[in-house]
């Protein structure tokens, strides 16, 4: 079981954890309402497999060794997401529309995988996504305003709905 090393608020942001804290596990729904939340871990940020969710207006994640796992992405319900790791991948799952500000991974094969896990939702990449591994975006609608850089690795766009074309932009509709 992980300990919460630090909870503080500054400028309307709730900050939980620290760069020296151990692994952080979300064991149930963490509902912060319309607050801005920053989670910091000196190891990983994960949740218990299932429907556990972090709910916030803006979520900023910082973990040394990764966020979520390929088999159990971190479940969130937020409007805007930023995330960074210094030596690990980032795996995120959200049910509704999501705006991504900035995501950065470092380390060997540090992937970024963002999945909008219900039909007809929009993934908006308003900032830059930089990965030391592959980048995968799964959503029926995508607005690609920022840059996505996977270096020599691959960037993959996947529709959530099987057989559907991905709608890229606000003026067209995928069929």
PDB file of N, CA and C in Angstrom, residues 31-71:
ATOM      1  N   UNK A  31     -12.747  11.686  -6.650  1.00  0.00           N
ATOM      2  CA  UNK A  31     -13.560  12.729  -7.270  1.00  0.00           C
ATOM      3  C   UNK A  31     -13.182  14.094  -6.711  1.00  0.00           C
ATOM      4  N   UNK A  32     -12.455  14.876  -7.523  1.00  0.00           N
ATOM      5  CA  UNK A  32     -12.050  16.221  -7.149  1.00  0.00           C
ATOM      6  C   UNK A  32     -12.966  17.278  -7.763  1.00  0.00           C
ATOM      7  N   UNK A  33     -14.041  16.836  -8.419  1.00  0.00           N
ATOM      8  CA  UNK A  33     -14.997  17.768  -9.012  1.00  0.00           C
ATOM      9  C   UNK A  33     -14.353  18.640 -10.064  1.00  0.00           C
ATOM     10  N   UNK A  34     -14.530  19.957  -9.940  1.00  0.00           N
ATOM     11  CA  UNK A  34     -14.000  20.881 -10.940  1.00  0.00           C
ATOM     12  C   UNK A  34     -12.642  21.455 -10.532  1.00  0.00           C
ATOM     13  N   UNK A  35     -11.966  20.799  -9.607  1.00  0.00           N
ATOM     14  CA  UNK A  35     -10.648  21.245  -9.167  1.00  0.00           C
ATOM     15  C   UNK A  35      -9.559  20.837 -10.167  1.00  0.00           C
ATOM     16  N   UNK A  36      -8.458  21.562 -10.129  1.00  0.00           N
ATOM     17  CA  UNK A  36      -7.261  21.180 -10.859  1.00  0.00           C
ATOM     18  C   UNK A  36      -6.422  20.317  -9.928  1.00  0.00           C
ATOM     19  N   UNK A  37      -5.889  19.201 -10.443  1.00  0.00           N
ATOM     20  CA  UNK A  37      -5.178  18.243  -9.608  1.00  0.00           C
ATOM     21  C   UNK A  37      -3.831  17.898 -10.242  1.00  0.00           C
ATOM     22  N   UNK A  38      -2.800  17.851  -9.400  1.00  0.00           N
ATOM     23  CA  UNK A  38      -1.474  17.411  -9.824  1.00  0.00           C
ATOM     24  C   UNK A  38      -1.088  16.230  -8.956  1.00  0.00           C
ATOM     25  N   UNK A  39      -0.812  15.070  -9.603  1.00  0.00           N
ATOM     26  CA  UNK A  39      -0.345  13.882  -8.897  1.00  0.00           C
ATOM     27  C   UNK A  39       1.120  13.683  -9.239  1.00  0.00           C
ATOM     28  N   UNK A  40       1.959  13.507  -8.204  1.00  0.00           N
ATOM     29  CA  UNK A  40       3.398  13.372  -8.394  1.00  0.00           C
ATOM     30  C   UNK A  40       3.869  12.099  -7.689  1.00  0.00           C
ATOM     31  N   UNK A  41       4.650  11.282  -8.403  1.00  0.00           N
ATOM     32  CA  UNK A  41       5.187  10.065  -7.809  1.00  0.00           C
ATOM     33  C   UNK A  41       6.645   9.898  -8.210  1.00  0.00           C
ATOM     34  N   UNK A  42       7.459   9.491  -7.255  1.00  0.00           N
ATOM     35  CA  UNK A  42       8.847   9.157  -7.536  1.00  0.00           C
ATOM     36  C   UNK A  42       8.970   7.781  -8.155  1.00  0.00           C
ATOM     37  N   UNK A  43       7.844   7.100  -8.364  1.00  0.00           N
ATOM     38  CA  UNK A  43       7.835   5.772  -8.976  1.00  0.00           C
ATOM     39  C   UNK A  43       6.754   5.738 -10.054  1.00  0.00           C
ATOM     40  N   UNK A  44       5.604   5.094  -9.803  1.00  0.00           N
ATOM     41  CA  UNK A  44       4.532   4.967 -10.787  1.00  0.00           C
ATOM     42  C   UNK A  44       3.216   5.520 -10.239  1.00  0.00           C
ATOM     43  N   UNK A  45       2.292   5.814 -11.165  1.00  0.00           N
ATOM     44  CA  UNK A  45       0.914   6.148 -10.819  1.00  0.00           C
ATOM     45  C   UNK A  45       0.034   5.145 -11.552  1.00  0.00           C
ATOM     46  N   UNK A  46      -0.697   4.326 -10.797  1.00  0.00           N
ATOM     47  CA  UNK A  46      -1.552   3.284 -11.377  1.00  0.00           C
ATOM     48  C   UNK A  46      -2.881   3.270 -10.638  1.00  0.00           C
ATOM     49  N   UNK A  47      -3.841   2.502 -11.191  1.00  0.00           N
ATOM     50  CA  UNK A  47      -5.081   2.281 -10.455  1.00  0.00           C
ATOM     51  C   UNK A  47      -5.350   0.795 -10.374  1.00  0.00           C
ATOM     52  N   UNK A  48      -6.281   0.430  -9.507  1.00  0.00           N
ATOM     53  CA  UNK A  48      -6.697  -0.953  -9.378  1.00  0.00           C
ATOM     54  C   UNK A  48      -7.546  -1.268 -10.603  1.00  0.00           C
ATOM     55  N   UNK A  49      -7.346  -2.416 -11.220  1.00  0.00           N
ATOM     56  CA  UNK A  49      -8.080  -2.778 -12.440  1.00  0.00           C
ATOM     57  C   UNK A  49      -9.581  -2.676 -12.209  1.00  0.00           C
ATOM     58  N   UNK A  50     -10.277  -2.108 -13.156  1.00  0.00           N
ATOM     59  CA  UNK A  50     -11.722  -1.958 -13.057  1.00  0.00           C
ATOM     60  C   UNK A  50     -12.142  -0.572 -13.481  1.00  0.00           C
ATOM     61  N   UNK A  51     -13.120  -0.013 -12.799  1.00  0.00           N
ATOM     62  CA  UNK A  51     -13.689   1.272 -13.204  1.00  0.00           C
ATOM     63  C   UNK A  51     -13.230   2.431 -12.328  1.00  0.00           C
ATOM     64  N   UNK A  52     -12.184   2.236 -11.563  1.00  0.00           N
ATOM     65  CA  UNK A  52     -11.682   3.315 -10.721  1.00  0.00           C
ATOM     66  C   UNK A  52     -11.310   4.506 -11.594  1.00  0.00           C
ATOM     67  N   UNK A  53     -11.615   5.696 -11.131  1.00  0.00           N
ATOM     68  CA  UNK A  53     -11.435   6.881 -11.960  1.00  0.00           C
ATOM     69  C   UNK A  53     -10.954   8.062 -11.134  1.00  0.00           C
ATOM     70  N   UNK A  54     -10.109   8.876 -11.762  1.00  0.00           N
ATOM     71  CA  UNK A  54      -9.732  10.168 -11.204  1.00  0.00           C
ATOM     72  C   UNK A  54     -10.568  11.210 -11.934  1.00  0.00           C
ATOM     73  N   UNK A  55     -11.354  11.967 -11.184  1.00  0.00           N
ATOM     74  CA  UNK A  55     -12.242  12.977 -11.755  1.00  0.00           C
ATOM     75  C   UNK A  55     -11.719  14.349 -11.362  1.00  0.00           C
ATOM     76  N   UNK A  56     -11.482  15.217 -12.365  1.00  0.00           N
ATOM     77  CA  UNK A  56     -11.002  16.576 -12.110  1.00  0.00           C
ATOM     78  C   UNK A  56     -11.237  17.413 -13.363  1.00  0.00           C
ATOM     79  N   UNK A  57     -11.103  18.715 -13.225  1.00  0.00           N
ATOM     80  CA  UNK A  57     -11.184  19.609 -14.377  1.00  0.00           C
ATOM     81  C   UNK A  57      -9.906  19.479 -15.212  1.00  0.00           C
ATOM     82  N   UNK A  58      -8.775  19.704 -14.572  1.00  0.00           N
ATOM     83  CA  UNK A  58      -7.463  19.582 -15.205  1.00  0.00           C
ATOM     84  C   UNK A  58      -6.642  18.615 -14.369  1.00  0.00           C
ATOM     85  N   UNK A  59      -6.006  17.640 -15.029  1.00  0.00           N
ATOM     86  CA  UNK A  59      -5.175  16.652 -14.336  1.00  0.00           C
ATOM     87  C   UNK A  59      -3.766  16.722 -14.903  1.00  0.00           C
ATOM     88  N   UNK A  60      -2.806  16.885 -14.003  1.00  0.00           N
ATOM     89  CA  UNK A  60      -1.386  16.938 -14.361  1.00  0.00           C
ATOM     90  C   UNK A  60      -0.701  15.791 -13.639  1.00  0.00           C
ATOM     91  N   UNK A  61      -0.127  14.859 -14.406  1.00  0.00           N
ATOM     92  CA  UNK A  61       0.504  13.673 -13.835  1.00  0.00           C
ATOM     93  C   UNK A  61       2.006  13.737 -14.039  1.00  0.00           C
ATOM     94  N   UNK A  62       2.764  13.418 -12.991  1.00  0.00           N
ATOM     95  CA  UNK A  62       4.221  13.381 -13.085  1.00  0.00           C
ATOM     96  C   UNK A  62       4.702  12.164 -12.314  1.00  0.00           C
ATOM     97  N   UNK A  63       5.309  11.212 -13.045  1.00  0.00           N
ATOM     98  CA  UNK A  63       5.794   9.986 -12.415  1.00  0.00           C
ATOM     99  C   UNK A  63       7.120   9.594 -13.043  1.00  0.00           C
ATOM    100  N   UNK A  64       8.038   9.152 -12.230  1.00  0.00           N
ATOM    101  CA  UNK A  64       9.345   8.762 -12.738  1.00  0.00           C
ATOM    102  C   UNK A  64       9.229   7.543 -13.651  1.00  0.00           C
ATOM    103  N   UNK A  65       8.570   6.478 -13.186  1.00  0.00           N
ATOM    104  CA  UNK A  65       8.604   5.190 -13.878  1.00  0.00           C
ATOM    105  C   UNK A  65       7.338   4.823 -14.637  1.00  0.00           C
ATOM    106  N   UNK A  66       6.428   5.747 -14.854  1.00  0.00           N
ATOM    107  CA  UNK A  66       5.276   5.457 -15.700  1.00  0.00           C
ATOM    108  C   UNK A  66       3.946   5.750 -15.067  1.00  0.00           C
ATOM    109  N   UNK A  67       2.944   5.850 -15.956  1.00  0.00           N
ATOM    110  CA  UNK A  67       1.554   6.091 -15.574  1.00  0.00           C
ATOM    111  C   UNK A  67       0.706   5.004 -16.217  1.00  0.00           C
ATOM    112  N   UNK A  68      -0.042   4.253 -15.390  1.00  0.00           N
ATOM    113  CA  UNK A  68      -0.830   3.146 -15.906  1.00  0.00           C
ATOM    114  C   UNK A  68       0.075   2.064 -16.478  1.00  0.00           C
ATOM    115  N   UNK A  69      -0.551   1.015 -17.008  1.00  0.00           N
ATOM    116  CA  UNK A  69       0.188  -0.052 -17.681  1.00  0.00           C
ATOM    117  C   UNK A  69      -0.547  -0.399 -18.967  1.00  0.00           C
ATOM    118  N   UNK A  70       0.105  -1.131 -19.856  1.00  0.00           N
ATOM    119  CA  UNK A  70      -0.558  -1.498 -21.109  1.00  0.00           C
ATOM    120  C   UNK A  70      -1.790  -2.367 -20.849  1.00  0.00           C
ATOM    121  N   UNK A  71      -1.753  -3.193 -19.823  1.00  0.00           N
ATOM    122  CA  UNK A  71      -2.892  -4.035 -19.486  1.00  0.00           C
ATOM    123  C   UNK A  71      -3.913  -3.376 -18.582  1.00  0.00           C
TER     124      UNK A  71
END
